[in-house]
Coordinates of C-alpha atoms in Angstrom, one line a residue:
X1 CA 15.8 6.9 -37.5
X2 CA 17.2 3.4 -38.4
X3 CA 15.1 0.3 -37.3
X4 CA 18.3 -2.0 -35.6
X5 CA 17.6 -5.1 -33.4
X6 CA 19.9 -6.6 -30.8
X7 CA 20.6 -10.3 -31.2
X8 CA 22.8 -13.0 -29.6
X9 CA 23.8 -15.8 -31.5
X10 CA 26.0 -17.4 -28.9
X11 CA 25.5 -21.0 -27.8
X12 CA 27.6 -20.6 -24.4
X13 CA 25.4 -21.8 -21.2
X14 CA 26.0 -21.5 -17.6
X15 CA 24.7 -24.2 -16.0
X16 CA 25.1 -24.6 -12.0
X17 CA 23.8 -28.2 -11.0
X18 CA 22.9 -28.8 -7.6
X19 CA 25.2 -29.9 -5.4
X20 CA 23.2 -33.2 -4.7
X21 CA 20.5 -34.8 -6.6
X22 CA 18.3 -36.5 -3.1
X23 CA 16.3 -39.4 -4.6
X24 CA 14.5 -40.3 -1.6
X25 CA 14.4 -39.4 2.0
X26 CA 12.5 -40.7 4.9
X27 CA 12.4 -41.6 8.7
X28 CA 10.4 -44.0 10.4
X29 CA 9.8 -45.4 13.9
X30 CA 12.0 -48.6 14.6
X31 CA 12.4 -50.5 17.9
X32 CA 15.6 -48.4 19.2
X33 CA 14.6 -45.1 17.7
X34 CA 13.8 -43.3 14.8
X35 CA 15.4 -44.6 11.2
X36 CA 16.4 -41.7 8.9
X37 CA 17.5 -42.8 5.1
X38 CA 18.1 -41.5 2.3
X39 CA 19.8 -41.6 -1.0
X40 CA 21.5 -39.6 -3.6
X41 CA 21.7 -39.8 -7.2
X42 CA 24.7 -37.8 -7.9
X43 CA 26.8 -35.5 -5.8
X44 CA 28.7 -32.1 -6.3
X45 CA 31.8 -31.7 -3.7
X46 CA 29.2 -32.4 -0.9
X47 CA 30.7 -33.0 2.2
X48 CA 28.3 -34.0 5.0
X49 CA 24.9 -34.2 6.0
X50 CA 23.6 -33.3 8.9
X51 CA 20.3 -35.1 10.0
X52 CA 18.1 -32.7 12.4
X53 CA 15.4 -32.9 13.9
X54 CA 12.5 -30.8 15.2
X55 CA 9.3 -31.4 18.2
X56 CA 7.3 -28.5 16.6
X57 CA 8.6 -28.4 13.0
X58 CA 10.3 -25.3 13.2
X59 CA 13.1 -25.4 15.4
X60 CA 15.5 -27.7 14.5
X61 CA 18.9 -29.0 16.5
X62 CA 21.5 -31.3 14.3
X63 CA 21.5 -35.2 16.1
X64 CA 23.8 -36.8 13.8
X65 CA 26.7 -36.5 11.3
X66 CA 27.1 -37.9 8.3
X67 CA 30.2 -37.9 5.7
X68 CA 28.8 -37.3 1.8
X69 CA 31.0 -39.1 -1.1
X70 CA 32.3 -36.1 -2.4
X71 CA 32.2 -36.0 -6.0
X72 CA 30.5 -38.5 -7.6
X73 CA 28.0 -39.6 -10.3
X74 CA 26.9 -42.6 -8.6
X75 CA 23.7 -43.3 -6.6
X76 CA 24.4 -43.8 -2.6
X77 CA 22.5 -44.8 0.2
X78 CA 22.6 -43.7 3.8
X79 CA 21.0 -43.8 6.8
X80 CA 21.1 -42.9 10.7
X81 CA 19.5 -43.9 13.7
X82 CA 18.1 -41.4 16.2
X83 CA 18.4 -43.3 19.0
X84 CA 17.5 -40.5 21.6
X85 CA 14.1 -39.7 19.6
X86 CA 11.5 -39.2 22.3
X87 CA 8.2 -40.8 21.6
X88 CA 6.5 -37.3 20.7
X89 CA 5.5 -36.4 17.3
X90 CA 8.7 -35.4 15.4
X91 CA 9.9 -33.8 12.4
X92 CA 13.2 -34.1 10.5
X93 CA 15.3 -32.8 7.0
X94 CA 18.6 -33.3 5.9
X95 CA 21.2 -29.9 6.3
X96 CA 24.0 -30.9 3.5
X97 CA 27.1 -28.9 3.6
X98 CA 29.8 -28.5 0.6
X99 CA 33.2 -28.2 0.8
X100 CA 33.0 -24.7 0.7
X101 CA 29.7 -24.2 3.3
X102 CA 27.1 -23.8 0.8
X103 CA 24.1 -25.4 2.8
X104 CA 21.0 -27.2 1.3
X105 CA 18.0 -28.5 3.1
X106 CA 15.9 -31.3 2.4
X107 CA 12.1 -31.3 2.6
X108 CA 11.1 -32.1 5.8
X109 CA 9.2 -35.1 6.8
X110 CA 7.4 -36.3 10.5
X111 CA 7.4 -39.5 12.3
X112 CA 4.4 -39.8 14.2
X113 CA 4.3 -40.3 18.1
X114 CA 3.9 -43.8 19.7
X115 CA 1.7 -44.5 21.9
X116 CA 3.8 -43.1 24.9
X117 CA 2.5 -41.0 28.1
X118 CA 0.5 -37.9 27.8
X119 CA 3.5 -36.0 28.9
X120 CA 4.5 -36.0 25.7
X121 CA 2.4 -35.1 23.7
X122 CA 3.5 -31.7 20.9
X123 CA 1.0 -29.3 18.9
X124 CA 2.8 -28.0 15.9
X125 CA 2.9 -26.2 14.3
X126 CA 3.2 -23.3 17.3
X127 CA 2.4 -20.6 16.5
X128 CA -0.5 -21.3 14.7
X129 CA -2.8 -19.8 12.1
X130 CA -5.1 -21.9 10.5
X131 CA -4.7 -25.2 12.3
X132 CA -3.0 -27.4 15.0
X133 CA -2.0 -31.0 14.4
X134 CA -1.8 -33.2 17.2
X135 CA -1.8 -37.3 17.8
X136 CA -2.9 -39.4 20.6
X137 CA -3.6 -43.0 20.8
X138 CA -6.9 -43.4 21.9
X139 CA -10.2 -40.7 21.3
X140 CA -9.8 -37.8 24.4
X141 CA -11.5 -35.3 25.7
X142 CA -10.0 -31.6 25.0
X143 CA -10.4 -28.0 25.7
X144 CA -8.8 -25.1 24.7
X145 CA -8.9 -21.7 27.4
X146 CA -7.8 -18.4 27.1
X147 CA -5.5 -16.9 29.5
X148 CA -8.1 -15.9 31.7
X149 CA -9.3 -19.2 32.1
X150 CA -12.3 -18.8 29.9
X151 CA -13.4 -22.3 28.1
X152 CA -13.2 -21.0 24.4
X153 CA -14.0 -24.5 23.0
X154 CA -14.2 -28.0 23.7
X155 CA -14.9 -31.6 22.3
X156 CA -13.5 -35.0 21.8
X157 CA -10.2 -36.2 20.0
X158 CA -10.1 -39.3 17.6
X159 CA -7.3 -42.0 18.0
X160 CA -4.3 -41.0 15.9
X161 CA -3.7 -38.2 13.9
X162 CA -5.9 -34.9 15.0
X163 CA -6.1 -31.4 13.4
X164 CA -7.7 -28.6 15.0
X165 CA -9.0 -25.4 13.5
X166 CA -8.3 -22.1 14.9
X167 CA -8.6 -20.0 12.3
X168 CA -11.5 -18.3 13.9
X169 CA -9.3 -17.6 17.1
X170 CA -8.6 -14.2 18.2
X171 CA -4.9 -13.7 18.2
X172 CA -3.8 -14.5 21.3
X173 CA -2.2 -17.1 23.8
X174 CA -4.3 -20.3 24.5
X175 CA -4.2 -23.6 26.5
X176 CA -4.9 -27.0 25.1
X177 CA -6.1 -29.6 27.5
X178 CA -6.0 -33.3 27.0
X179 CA -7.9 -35.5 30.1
X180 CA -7.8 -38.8 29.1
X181 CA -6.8 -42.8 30.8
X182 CA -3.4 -42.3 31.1
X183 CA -4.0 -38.8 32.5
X184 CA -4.1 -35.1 32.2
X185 CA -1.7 -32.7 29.8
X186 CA -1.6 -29.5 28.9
X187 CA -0.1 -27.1 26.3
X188 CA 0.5 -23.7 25.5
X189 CA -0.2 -22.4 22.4
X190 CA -0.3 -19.0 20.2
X191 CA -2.4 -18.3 17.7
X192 CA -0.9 -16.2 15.2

């Protein structure tokens, strides 16, 4: 039997750059809204982005439209105002389209909640498996039942960003309680 060996010498290479090359991308509270920027180093026959946004960080609804520069090699900037952004926790990405509907999403990134009513006030992510993240303004009293009413666990909330754990939860439906000064709110939850 012959010893052979297969071998390429060619030197031909595919390569398929991304369509665009996102430099930056953020959103932050401002006085009429929530400001979304971002900015580009180079773009591949990209023809829009959509900016969406999310309350729970999973289920996410297109609130504005913005026209890409087509081809180009140059950096850009954009931005967009969510003007309709309630003051709950939020959570947004970029969806930019081609031309030809290929569709890339941006890393997503939150905006924390003002200092608003209780009313609206968001755990995410729901469902849940290790932990809930929550904010409120000022420390709070919680408690988390069961669906039979049953007090499963209870304590006190710092000002700002929370997490709880609920790892140790059974699976199950749950119902997180806030009772606090600008009154009392309450959310369901699953724990996955």
């Amino acid at each position: 039997m012959p010893d052979f060996a297969l071998a390429s010498t060619s030197t031909d290479v595919t390569v398929n750059p991304l369509p665009v090359q996102l430099t930056s991308f953020a959103a932050a509270r401002a006085v009429s809204g929530v400001q979304v920027a971002w900015a580009t180093a180079s773009e591949k026959t990209s023809a829009y982005f959509d900016v969406e946004r999310s309350l729970d960080g999973r289920a996410f609804a297109r609130v504005a439209r913005v026209a890409a520069h087509g081809t180009t090699a140059q950096a850009h900037a954009y931005a967009s105002l969510d003007a309709t952004a309630p003051a709950t926790q939020l959570y947004y990405r970029l969806r930019q389209v081609d031309f030809d509907g290929t569709v890339a999403y941006s890393p997503v990134v939150s905006v924390a909640a003002t200092d608003g009513a209780p009313a609206e006030f968001t755990l995410a992510p729901n469902p849940a498996r290790e932990r809930l993240s929550f904010r409120t303004a000022q420390p709070t009293a919680y408690t988390v039942r069961n669906t039979l009413g049953q007090l499963v666990r209870s304590g006190t909330t710092a000002a700002g960003p929370n997490d709880l754990a609920v790892s140790e939860l059974p699976a199950g439906v749950y119902f997180f309680e806030l009772q606090g000064d600008a009154g009392r709110v309450v959310r369901k939850f699953v724990k996955e």
